[in-house]
CSV table of C-alpha atoms in Angstrom, one decimal:
chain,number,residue,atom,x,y,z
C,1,UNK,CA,-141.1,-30.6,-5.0
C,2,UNK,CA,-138.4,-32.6,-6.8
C,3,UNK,CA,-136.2,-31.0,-4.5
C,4,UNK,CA,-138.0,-32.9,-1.6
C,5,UNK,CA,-138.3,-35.9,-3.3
C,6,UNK,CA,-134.5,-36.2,-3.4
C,7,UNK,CA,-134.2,-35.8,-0.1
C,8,UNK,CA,-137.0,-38.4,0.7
C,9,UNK,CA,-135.0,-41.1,-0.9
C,10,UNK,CA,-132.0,-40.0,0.9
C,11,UNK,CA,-133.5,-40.2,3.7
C,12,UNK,CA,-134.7,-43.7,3.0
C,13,UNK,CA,-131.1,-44.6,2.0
C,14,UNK,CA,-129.9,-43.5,5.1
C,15,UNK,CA,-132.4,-45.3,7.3
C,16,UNK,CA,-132.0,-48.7,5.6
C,17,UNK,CA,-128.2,-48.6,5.8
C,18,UNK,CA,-128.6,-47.4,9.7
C,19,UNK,CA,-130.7,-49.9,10.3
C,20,UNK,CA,-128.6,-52.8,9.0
C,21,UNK,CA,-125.1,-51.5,11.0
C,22,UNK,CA,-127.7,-50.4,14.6
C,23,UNK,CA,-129.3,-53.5,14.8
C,24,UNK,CA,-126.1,-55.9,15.1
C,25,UNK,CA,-125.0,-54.1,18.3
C,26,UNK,CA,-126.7,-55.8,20.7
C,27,UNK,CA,-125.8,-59.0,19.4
C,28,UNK,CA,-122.2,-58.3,18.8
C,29,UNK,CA,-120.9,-57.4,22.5
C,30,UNK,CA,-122.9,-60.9,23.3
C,31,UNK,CA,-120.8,-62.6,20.2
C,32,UNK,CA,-117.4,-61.0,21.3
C,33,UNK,CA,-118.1,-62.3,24.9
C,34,UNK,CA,-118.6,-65.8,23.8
C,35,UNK,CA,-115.6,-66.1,21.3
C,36,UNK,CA,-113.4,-64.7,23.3
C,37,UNK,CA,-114.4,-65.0,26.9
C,38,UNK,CA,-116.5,-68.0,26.9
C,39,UNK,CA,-119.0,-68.2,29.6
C,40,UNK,CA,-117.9,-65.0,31.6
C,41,UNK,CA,-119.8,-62.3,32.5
C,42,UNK,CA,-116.8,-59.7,32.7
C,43,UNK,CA,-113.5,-60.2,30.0
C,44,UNK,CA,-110.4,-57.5,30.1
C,45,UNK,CA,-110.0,-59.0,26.9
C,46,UNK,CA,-113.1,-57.9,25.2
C,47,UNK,CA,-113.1,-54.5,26.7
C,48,UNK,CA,-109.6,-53.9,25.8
C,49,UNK,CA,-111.0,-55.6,21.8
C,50,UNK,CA,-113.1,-53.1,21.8
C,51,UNK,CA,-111.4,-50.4,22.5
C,52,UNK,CA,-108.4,-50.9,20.1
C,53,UNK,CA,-110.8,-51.4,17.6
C,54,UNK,CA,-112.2,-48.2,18.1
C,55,UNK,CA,-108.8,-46.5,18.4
C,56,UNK,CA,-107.8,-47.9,14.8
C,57,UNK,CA,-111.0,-47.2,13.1
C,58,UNK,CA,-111.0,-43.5,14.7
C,59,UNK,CA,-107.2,-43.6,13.3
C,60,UNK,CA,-108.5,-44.4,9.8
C,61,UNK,CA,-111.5,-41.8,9.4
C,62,UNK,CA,-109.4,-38.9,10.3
C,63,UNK,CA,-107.8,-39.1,7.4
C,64,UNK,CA,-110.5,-40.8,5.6
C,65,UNK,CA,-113.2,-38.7,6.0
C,66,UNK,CA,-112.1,-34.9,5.3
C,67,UNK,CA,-110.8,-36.8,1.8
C,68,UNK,CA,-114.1,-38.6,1.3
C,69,UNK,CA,-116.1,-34.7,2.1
C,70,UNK,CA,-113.4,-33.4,-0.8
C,71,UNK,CA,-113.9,-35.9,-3.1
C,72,UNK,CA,-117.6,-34.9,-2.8
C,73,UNK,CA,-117.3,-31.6,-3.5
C,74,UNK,CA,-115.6,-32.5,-6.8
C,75,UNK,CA,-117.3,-35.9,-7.8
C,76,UNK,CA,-120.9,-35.5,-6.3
C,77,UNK,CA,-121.8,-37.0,-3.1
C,78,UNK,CA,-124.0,-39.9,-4.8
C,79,UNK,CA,-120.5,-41.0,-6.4
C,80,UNK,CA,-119.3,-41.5,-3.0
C,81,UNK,CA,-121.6,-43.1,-1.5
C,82,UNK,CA,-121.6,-45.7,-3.1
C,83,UNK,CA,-118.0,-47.2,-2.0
C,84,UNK,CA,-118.8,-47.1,2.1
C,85,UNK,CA,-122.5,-48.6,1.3
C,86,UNK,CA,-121.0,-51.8,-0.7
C,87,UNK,CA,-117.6,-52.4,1.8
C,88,UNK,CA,-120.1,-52.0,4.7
C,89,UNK,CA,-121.4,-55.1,3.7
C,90,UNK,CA,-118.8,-57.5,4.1
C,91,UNK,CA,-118.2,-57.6,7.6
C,92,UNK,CA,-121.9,-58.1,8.3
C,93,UNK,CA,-122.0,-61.4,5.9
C,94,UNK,CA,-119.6,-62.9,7.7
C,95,UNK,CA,-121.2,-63.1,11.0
C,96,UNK,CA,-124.5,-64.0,9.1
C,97,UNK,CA,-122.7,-66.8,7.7
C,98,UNK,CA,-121.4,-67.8,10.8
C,99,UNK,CA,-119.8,-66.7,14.6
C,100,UNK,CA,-117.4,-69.1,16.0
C,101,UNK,CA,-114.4,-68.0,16.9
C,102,UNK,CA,-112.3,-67.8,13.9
C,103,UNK,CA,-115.2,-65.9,11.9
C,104,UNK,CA,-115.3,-63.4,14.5
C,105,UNK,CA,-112.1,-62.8,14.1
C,106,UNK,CA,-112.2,-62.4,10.5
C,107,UNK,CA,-115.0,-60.0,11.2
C,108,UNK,CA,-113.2,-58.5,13.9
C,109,UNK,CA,-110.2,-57.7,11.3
C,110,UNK,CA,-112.1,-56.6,8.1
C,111,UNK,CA,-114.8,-54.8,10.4
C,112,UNK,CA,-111.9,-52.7,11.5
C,113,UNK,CA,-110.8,-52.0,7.7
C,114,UNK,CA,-113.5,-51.1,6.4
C,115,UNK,CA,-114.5,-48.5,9.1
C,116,UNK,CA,-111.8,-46.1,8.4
C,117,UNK,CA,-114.2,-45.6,5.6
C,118,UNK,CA,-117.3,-46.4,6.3
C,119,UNK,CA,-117.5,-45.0,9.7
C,120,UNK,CA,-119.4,-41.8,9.7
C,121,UNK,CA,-118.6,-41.4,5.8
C,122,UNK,CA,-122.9,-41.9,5.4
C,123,UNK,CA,-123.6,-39.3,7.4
C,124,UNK,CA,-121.3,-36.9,6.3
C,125,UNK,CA,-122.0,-36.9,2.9
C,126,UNK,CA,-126.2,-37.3,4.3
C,127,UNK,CA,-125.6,-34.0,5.6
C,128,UNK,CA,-123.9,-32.3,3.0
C,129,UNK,CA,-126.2,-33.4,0.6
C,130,UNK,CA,-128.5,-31.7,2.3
C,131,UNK,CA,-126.4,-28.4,2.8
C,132,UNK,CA,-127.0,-28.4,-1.2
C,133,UNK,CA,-130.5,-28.5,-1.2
C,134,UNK,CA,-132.0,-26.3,1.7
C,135,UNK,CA,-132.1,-23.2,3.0
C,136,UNK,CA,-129.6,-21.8,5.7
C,137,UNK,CA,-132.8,-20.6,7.9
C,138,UNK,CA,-134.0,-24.4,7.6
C,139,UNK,CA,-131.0,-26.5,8.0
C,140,UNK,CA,-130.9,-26.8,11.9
C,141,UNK,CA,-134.4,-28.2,11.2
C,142,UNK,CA,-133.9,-30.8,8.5
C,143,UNK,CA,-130.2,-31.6,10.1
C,144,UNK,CA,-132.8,-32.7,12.9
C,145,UNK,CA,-135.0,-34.8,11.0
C,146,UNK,CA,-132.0,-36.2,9.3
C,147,UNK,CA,-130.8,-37.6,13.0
C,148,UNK,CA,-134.2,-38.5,13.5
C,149,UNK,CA,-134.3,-40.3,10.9
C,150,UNK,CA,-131.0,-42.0,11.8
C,151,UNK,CA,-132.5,-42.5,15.4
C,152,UNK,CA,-135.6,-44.3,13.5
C,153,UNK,CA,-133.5,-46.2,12.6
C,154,UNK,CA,-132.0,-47.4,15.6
C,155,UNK,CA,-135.6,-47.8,16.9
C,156,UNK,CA,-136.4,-50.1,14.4
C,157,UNK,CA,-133.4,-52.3,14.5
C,158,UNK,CA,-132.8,-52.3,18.0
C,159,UNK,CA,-136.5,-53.8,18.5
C,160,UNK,CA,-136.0,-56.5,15.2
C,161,UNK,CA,-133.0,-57.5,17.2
C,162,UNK,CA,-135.6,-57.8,20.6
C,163,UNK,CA,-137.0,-60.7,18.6
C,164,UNK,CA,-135.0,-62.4,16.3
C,165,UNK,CA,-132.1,-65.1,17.0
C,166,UNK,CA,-128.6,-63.9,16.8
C,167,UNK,CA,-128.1,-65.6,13.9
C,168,UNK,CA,-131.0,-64.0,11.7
C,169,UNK,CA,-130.3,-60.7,13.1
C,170,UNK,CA,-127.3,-60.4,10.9
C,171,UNK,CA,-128.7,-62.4,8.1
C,172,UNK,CA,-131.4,-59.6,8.3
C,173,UNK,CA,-128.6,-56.9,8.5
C,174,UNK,CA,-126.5,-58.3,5.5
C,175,UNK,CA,-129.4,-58.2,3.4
C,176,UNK,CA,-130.5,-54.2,4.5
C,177,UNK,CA,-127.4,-53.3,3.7
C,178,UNK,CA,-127.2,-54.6,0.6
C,179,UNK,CA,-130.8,-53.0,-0.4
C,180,UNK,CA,-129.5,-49.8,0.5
C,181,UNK,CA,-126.7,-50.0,-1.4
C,182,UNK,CA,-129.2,-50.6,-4.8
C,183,UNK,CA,-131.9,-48.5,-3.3
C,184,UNK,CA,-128.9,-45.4,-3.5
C,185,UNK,CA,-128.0,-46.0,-6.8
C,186,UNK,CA,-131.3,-46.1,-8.1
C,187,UNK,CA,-133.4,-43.6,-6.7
C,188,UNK,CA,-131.1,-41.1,-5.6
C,189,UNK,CA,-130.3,-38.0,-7.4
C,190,UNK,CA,-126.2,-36.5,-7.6
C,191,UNK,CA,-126.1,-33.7,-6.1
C,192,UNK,CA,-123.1,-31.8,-7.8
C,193,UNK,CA,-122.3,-28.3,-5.6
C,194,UNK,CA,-119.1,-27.7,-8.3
C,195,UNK,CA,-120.5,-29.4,-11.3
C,196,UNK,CA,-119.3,-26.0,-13.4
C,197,UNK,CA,-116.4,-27.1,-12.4
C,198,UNK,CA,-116.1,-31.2,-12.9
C,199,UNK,CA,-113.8,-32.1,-15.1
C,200,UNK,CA,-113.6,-35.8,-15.1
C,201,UNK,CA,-116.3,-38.3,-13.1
C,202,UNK,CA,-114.4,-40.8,-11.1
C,203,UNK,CA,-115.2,-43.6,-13.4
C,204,UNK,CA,-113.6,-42.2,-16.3
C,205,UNK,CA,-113.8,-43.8,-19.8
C,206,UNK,CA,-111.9,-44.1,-22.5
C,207,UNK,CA,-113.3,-41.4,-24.5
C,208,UNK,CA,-111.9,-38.2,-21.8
C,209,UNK,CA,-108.4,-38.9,-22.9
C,210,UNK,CA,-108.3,-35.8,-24.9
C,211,UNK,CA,-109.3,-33.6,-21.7
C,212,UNK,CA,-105.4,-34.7,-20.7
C,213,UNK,CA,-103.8,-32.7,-23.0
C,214,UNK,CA,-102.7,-29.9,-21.5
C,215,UNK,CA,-99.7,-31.6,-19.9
C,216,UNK,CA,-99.4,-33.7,-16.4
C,217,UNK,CA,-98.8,-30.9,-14.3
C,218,UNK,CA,-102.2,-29.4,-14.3
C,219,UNK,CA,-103.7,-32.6,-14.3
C,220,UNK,CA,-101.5,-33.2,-11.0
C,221,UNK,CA,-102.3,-29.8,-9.3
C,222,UNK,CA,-106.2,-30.5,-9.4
C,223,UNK,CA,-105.8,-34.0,-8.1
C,224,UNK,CA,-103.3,-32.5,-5.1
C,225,UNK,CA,-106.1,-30.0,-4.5
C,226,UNK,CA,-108.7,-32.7,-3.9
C,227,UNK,CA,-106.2,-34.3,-0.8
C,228,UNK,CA,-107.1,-32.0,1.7
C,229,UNK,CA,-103.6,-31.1,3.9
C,230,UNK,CA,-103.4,-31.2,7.4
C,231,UNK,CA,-102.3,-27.4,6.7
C,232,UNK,CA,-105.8,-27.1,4.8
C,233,UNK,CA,-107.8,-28.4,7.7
C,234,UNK,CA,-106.0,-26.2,10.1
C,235,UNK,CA,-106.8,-23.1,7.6
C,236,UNK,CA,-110.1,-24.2,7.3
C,237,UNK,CA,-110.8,-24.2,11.0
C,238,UNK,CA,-109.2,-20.7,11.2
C,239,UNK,CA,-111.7,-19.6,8.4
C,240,UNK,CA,-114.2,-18.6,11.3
C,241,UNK,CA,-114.0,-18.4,15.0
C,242,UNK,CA,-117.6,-19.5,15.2
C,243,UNK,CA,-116.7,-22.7,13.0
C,244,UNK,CA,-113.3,-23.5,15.4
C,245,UNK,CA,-115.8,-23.2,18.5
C,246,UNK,CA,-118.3,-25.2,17.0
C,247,UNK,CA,-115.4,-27.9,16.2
C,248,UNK,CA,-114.2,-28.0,19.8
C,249,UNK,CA,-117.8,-28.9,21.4
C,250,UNK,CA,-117.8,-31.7,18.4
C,251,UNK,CA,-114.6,-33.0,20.1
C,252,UNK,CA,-115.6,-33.0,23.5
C,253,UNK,CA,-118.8,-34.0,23.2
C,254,UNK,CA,-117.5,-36.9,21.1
C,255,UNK,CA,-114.6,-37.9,23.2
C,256,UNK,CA,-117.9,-38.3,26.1
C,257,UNK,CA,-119.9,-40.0,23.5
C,258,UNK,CA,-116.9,-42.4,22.7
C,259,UNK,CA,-116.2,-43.2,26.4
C,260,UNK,CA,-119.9,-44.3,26.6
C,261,UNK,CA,-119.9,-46.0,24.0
C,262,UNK,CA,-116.9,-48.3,25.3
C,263,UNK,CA,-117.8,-48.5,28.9
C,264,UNK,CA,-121.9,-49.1,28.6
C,265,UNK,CA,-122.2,-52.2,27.7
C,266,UNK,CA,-119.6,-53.7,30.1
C,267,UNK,CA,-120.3,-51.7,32.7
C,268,UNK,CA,-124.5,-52.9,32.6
C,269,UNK,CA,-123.2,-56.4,31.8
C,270,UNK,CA,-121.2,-56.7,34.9
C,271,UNK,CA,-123.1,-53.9,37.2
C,272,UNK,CA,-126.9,-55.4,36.6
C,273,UNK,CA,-125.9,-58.5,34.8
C,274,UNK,CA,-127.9,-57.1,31.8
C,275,UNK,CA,-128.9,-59.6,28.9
C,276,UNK,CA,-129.0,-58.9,25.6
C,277,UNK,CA,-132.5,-58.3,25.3
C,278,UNK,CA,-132.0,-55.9,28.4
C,279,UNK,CA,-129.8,-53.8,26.7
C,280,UNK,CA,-131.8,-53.8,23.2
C,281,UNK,CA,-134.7,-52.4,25.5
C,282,UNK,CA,-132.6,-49.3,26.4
C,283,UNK,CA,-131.8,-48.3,23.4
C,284,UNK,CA,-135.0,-49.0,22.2
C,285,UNK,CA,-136.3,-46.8,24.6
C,286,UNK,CA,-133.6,-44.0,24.1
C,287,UNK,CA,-134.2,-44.4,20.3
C,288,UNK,CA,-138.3,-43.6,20.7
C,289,UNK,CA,-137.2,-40.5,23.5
C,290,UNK,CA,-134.4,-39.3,20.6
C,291,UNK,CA,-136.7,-40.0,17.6
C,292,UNK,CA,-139.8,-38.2,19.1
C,293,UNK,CA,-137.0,-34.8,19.8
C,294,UNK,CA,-135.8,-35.0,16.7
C,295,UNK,CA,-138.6,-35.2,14.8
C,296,UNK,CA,-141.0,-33.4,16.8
C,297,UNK,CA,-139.5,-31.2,19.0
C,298,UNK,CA,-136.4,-30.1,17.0
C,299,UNK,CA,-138.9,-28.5,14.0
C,300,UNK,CA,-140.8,-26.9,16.2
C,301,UNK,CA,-137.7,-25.3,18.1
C,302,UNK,CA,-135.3,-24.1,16.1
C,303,UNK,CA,-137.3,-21.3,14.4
C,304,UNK,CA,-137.9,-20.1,18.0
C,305,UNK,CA,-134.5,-20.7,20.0
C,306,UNK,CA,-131.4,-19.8,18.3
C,307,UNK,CA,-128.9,-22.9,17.7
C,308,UNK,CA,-126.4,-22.1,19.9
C,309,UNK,CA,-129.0,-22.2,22.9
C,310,UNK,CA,-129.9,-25.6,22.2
C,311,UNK,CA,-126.7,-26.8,21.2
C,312,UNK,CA,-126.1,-25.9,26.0
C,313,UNK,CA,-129.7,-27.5,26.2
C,314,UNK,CA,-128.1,-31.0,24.8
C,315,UNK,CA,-125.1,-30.9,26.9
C,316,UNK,CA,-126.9,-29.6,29.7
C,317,UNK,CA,-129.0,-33.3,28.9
C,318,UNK,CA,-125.6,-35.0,28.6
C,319,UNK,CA,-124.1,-34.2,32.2
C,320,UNK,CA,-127.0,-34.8,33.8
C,321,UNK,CA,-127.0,-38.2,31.6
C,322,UNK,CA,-123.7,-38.9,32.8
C,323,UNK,CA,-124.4,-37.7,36.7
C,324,UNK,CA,-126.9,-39.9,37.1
C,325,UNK,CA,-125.5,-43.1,35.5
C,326,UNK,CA,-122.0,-42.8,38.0
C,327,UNK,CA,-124.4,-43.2,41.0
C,328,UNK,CA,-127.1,-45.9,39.3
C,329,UNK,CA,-128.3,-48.1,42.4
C,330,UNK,CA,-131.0,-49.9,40.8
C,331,UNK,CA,-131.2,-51.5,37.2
C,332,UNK,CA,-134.3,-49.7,36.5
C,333,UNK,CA,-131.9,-46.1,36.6
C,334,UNK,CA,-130.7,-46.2,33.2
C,335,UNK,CA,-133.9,-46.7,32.0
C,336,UNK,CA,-134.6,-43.5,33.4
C,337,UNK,CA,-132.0,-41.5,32.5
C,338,UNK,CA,-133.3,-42.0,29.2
C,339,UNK,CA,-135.5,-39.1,29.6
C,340,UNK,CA,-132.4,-36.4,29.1
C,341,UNK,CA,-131.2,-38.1,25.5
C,342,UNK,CA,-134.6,-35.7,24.9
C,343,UNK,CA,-132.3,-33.0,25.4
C,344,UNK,CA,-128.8,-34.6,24.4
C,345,UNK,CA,-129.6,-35.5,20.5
C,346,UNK,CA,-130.0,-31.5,20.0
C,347,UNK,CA,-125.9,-31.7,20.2
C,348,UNK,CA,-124.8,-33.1,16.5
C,349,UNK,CA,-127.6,-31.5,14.3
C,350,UNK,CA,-126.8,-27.9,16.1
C,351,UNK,CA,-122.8,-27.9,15.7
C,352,UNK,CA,-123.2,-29.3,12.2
C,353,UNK,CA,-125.4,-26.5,11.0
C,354,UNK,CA,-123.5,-24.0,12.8
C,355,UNK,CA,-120.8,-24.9,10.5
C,356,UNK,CA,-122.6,-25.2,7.5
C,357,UNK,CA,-123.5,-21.7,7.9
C,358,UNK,CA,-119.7,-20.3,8.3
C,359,UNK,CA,-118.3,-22.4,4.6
C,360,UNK,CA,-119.4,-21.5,1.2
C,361,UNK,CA,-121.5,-23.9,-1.1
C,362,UNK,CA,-119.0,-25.5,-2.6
C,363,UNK,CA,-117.0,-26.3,0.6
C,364,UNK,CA,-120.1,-28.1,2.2
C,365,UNK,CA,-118.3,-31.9,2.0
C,366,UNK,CA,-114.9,-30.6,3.2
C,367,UNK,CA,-116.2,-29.2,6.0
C,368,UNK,CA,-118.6,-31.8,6.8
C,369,UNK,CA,-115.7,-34.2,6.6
C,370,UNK,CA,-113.3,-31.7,8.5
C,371,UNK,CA,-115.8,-32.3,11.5
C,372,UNK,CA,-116.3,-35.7,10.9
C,373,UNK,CA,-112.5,-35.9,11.2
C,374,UNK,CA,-112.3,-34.1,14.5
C,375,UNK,CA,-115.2,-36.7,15.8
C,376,UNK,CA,-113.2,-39.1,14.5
C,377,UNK,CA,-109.9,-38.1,16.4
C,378,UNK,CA,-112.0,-37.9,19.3
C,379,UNK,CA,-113.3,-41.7,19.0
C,380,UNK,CA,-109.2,-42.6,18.7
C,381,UNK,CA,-108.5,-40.9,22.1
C,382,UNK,CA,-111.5,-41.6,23.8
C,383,UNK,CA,-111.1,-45.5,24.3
C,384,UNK,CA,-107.5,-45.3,25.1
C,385,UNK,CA,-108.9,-43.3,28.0
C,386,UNK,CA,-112.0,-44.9,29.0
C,387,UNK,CA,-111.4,-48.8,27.7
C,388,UNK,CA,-108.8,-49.1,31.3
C,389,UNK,CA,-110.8,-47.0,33.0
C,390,UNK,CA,-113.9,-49.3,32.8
C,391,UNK,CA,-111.3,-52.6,32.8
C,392,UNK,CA,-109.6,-50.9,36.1
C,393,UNK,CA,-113.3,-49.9,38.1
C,394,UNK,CA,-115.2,-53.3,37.3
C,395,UNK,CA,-112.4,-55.2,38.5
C,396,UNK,CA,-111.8,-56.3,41.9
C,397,UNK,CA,-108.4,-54.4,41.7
C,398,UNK,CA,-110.0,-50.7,41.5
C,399,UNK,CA,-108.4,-48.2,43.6
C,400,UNK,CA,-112.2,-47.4,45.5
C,401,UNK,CA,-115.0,-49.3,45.2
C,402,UNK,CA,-117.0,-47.0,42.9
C,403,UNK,CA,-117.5,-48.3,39.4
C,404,UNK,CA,-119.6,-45.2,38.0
C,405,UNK,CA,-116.3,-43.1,38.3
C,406,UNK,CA,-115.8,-43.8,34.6
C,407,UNK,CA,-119.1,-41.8,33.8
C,408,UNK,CA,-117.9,-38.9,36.0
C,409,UNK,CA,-115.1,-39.0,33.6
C,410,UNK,CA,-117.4,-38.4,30.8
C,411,UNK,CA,-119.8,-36.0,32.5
C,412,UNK,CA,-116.2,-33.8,33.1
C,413,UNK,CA,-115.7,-34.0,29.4
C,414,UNK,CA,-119.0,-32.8,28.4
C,415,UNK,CA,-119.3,-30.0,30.5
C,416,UNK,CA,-115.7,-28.7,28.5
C,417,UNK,CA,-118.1,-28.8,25.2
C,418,UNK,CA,-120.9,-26.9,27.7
C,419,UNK,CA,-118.7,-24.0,28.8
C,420,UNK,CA,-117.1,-23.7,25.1
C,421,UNK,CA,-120.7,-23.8,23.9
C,422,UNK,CA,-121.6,-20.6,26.1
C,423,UNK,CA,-118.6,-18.9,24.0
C,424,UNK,CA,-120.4,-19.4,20.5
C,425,UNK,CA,-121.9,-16.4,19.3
C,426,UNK,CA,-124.2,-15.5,16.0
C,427,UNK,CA,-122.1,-14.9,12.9
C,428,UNK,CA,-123.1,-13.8,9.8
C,429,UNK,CA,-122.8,-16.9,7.4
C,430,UNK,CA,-120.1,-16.5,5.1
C,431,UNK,CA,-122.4,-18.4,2.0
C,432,UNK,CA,-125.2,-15.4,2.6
C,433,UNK,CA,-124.9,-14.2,-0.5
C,434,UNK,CA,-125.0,-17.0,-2.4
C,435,UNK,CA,-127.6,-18.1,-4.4
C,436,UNK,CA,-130.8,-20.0,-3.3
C,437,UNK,CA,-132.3,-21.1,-6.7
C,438,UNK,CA,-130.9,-24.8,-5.9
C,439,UNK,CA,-132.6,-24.8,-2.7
C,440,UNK,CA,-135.9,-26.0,-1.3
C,441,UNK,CA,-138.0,-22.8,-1.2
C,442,UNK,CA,-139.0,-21.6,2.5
């Protein structure tokens, strides 16, 4: 029971700080267009903003977040938690103070910097708190809550956004955020996979001086071993074929996810002239299709149908996704497409416990982060491929008149991740044998 209640308040941690960084993003395309593209309905510009911001920020976390999963395994995953919660703050007062055109620009610029480590660093260390405290046999379940609960909170702060001003919406965020960030320290529990082995917190004070005195160069080999090398990731990835197979769905499947993410909103915009309000209804309505999977569907699943199965039953959901967006005719389509994000949030909670189940327990954060990193790489390549792709096909210079031929694009990419998913094959988890006394009990 104490076990649970930890995860219940990370949980709520999770969905407050989702909440606040979801429901900006229908508001900020409509902010970008207006400071930089004033009265327009399709900008280069913004696109092309976009993009590069998501190149850099994908730059940032692949270095970032392996280090930040590391860090974890060393320092507890509460301990760093707590930096990406308070700089994910800042950007969002800004705009809630106010968005002309030099504030979005200083938004624009410390958005981007803080990211490299805020970017995916939540969920990461979300899911490898989690690693610690459940069951193998049960993680593919509660990985699934854990994106419901994520999806929740897109739900929630897609439809705040449906009805409050642009303005409020980020005053609303800054202030999530920042209850998040107090709710974390106070109510959750460290979690501590190598605490045998911790031998200074992060914070250190005054009175640890004497654990210095064996000399500098031990001290320096244990902080060297807590930088992971690009060597290290490589070896970690040949660790287990089942773990590098699961890592190149992540990167396909992200690079798709990436080029959707940069092409969507522009391409609706310009396609069906979609409002802001347009747009916060679709994701409403793919957050309640993803939430109701997650929550509902995955739990009931996943002691039936091995992993790997639904892991091709997502990106089955995500060509077909794809498929049907590159021929949309009508604006009510993408509403309906909606129906296969049923299918597609089974991806990230699948590959994530496939790989928790091929690394040791006290290897849960670098290898959460590893992937993280991968996802990350992804995001960096991904715009640089689909940002002049969209800019090129909603333009009146296109090559053919067929401005879906981005989503083909990403439909190609995510049937890769579906033919490497057919290759993934049960292995016997490396951490078996260790023990489950830390665990929830089945």
């Amino acid at each position: 029971m104490e076990k649970f209640t930890e995860l219940i308040h990370l949980f709520v941690t999770v969905f407050l700080s989702t909440f606040a960084s979801l429901m900006v993003l229908p508001a900020v395309t409509d902010v970008t267009m207006v400071a930089v593209c004033p009265g327009q309905d399709e900008c280069s510009l913004a696109i092309y903003l976009t993009g590069f911001q998501q190149a850099i920020i994908g730059l940032g976390t692949v270095v970032m977040l392996p280090l930040i999963g590391n860090l974890s395994d060393q320092y507890g995953r509460k301990a760093l938690l707590t930096l990406p919660m308070t700089l994910s703050i800042i950007p969002l007062v800004i705009l809630a103070y106010s968005r002309t055109t030099g504030f979005f620009y200083a938004y624009y610029a410390l958005r981007t910097l803080t990211a490299m480590i805020c970017e995916g660093s939540i969920d990461c260390l979300a899911l490898a708190y989690v690693a610690d405290n459940v069951l193998e046999r049960q993680r593919t379940s509660v990985f699934g809550i854990l994106s419901g609960i994520t999806t929740a909170a897109l739900v929630c702060g897609t439809l705040a956004a449906r009805f409050l001003s642009t303005a409020l919406t980020f005053q609303v965020a800054a202030l999530v955020s920042m209850l998040a960030a107090v709710y974390m320290r106070i109510f959750v529990e460290e979690s501590l996979p190598n605490s045998e082995n911790l031998t200074q917190p992060i914070l250190k004070s005054g009175q640890d001086d004497h654990c210095q005195d064996d000399g500098d160069l031990p001290r320096k080999m244990m902080v060297s071993k807590k930088i992971p090398s690009i060597q290290a990731v490589i070896s970690l990835l040949k660790s287990s074929v089942t773990f590098s197979q699961a890592a190149i769905v992540a990167f396909f499947n992200s690079l798709s996810y990436g080029g959707l993410q940069a092409s969507i909103m522009y391409y609706l915009k310009a396609r069906f002239h979609f409002s802001k309000n347009q747009y916060a209804d679709l994701m409403l309505l793919l957050g309640v299709s993803g939430m109701a999977s997650q929550l509902l569907f995955m739990p009931l699943l996943s002691p039936l149908v091995a992993e790997e199965k639904l892991l091709a039953i997502g990106l089955l959901g995500g060509i077909a996704n794809a498929l049907l967006y590159s021929v949309a005719w009508s604006p009510w389509v993408p509403y309906a497409t909606t129906i296969f994000s049923v299918f597609a949030v089974f991806i990230p909670p699948c590959f994530r416990s496939i790989v928790s189940k091929q690394i040791g327990p006290n290897e849960q954060g670098k290898a959460q982060g590893c992937i993280s990193g991968i996802i990350s790489l992804a995001n960096i390549i991904s715009p640089l491929i689909y940002s002049p792709l969209t800019a090129l096909f909603l333009s009146e210079d296109a090559p053919f008149n067929f401005p879906g031929f981005i989503f083909l694009c990403i439909g190609f990419s995510t049937m890769i991740a579906f033919f490497q998913s057919l290759l993934i094959r049960p292995a016997p988890p490396i951490s078996s044998h260790k023990s489950s006394s830390n665990c929830i009990l089945a």
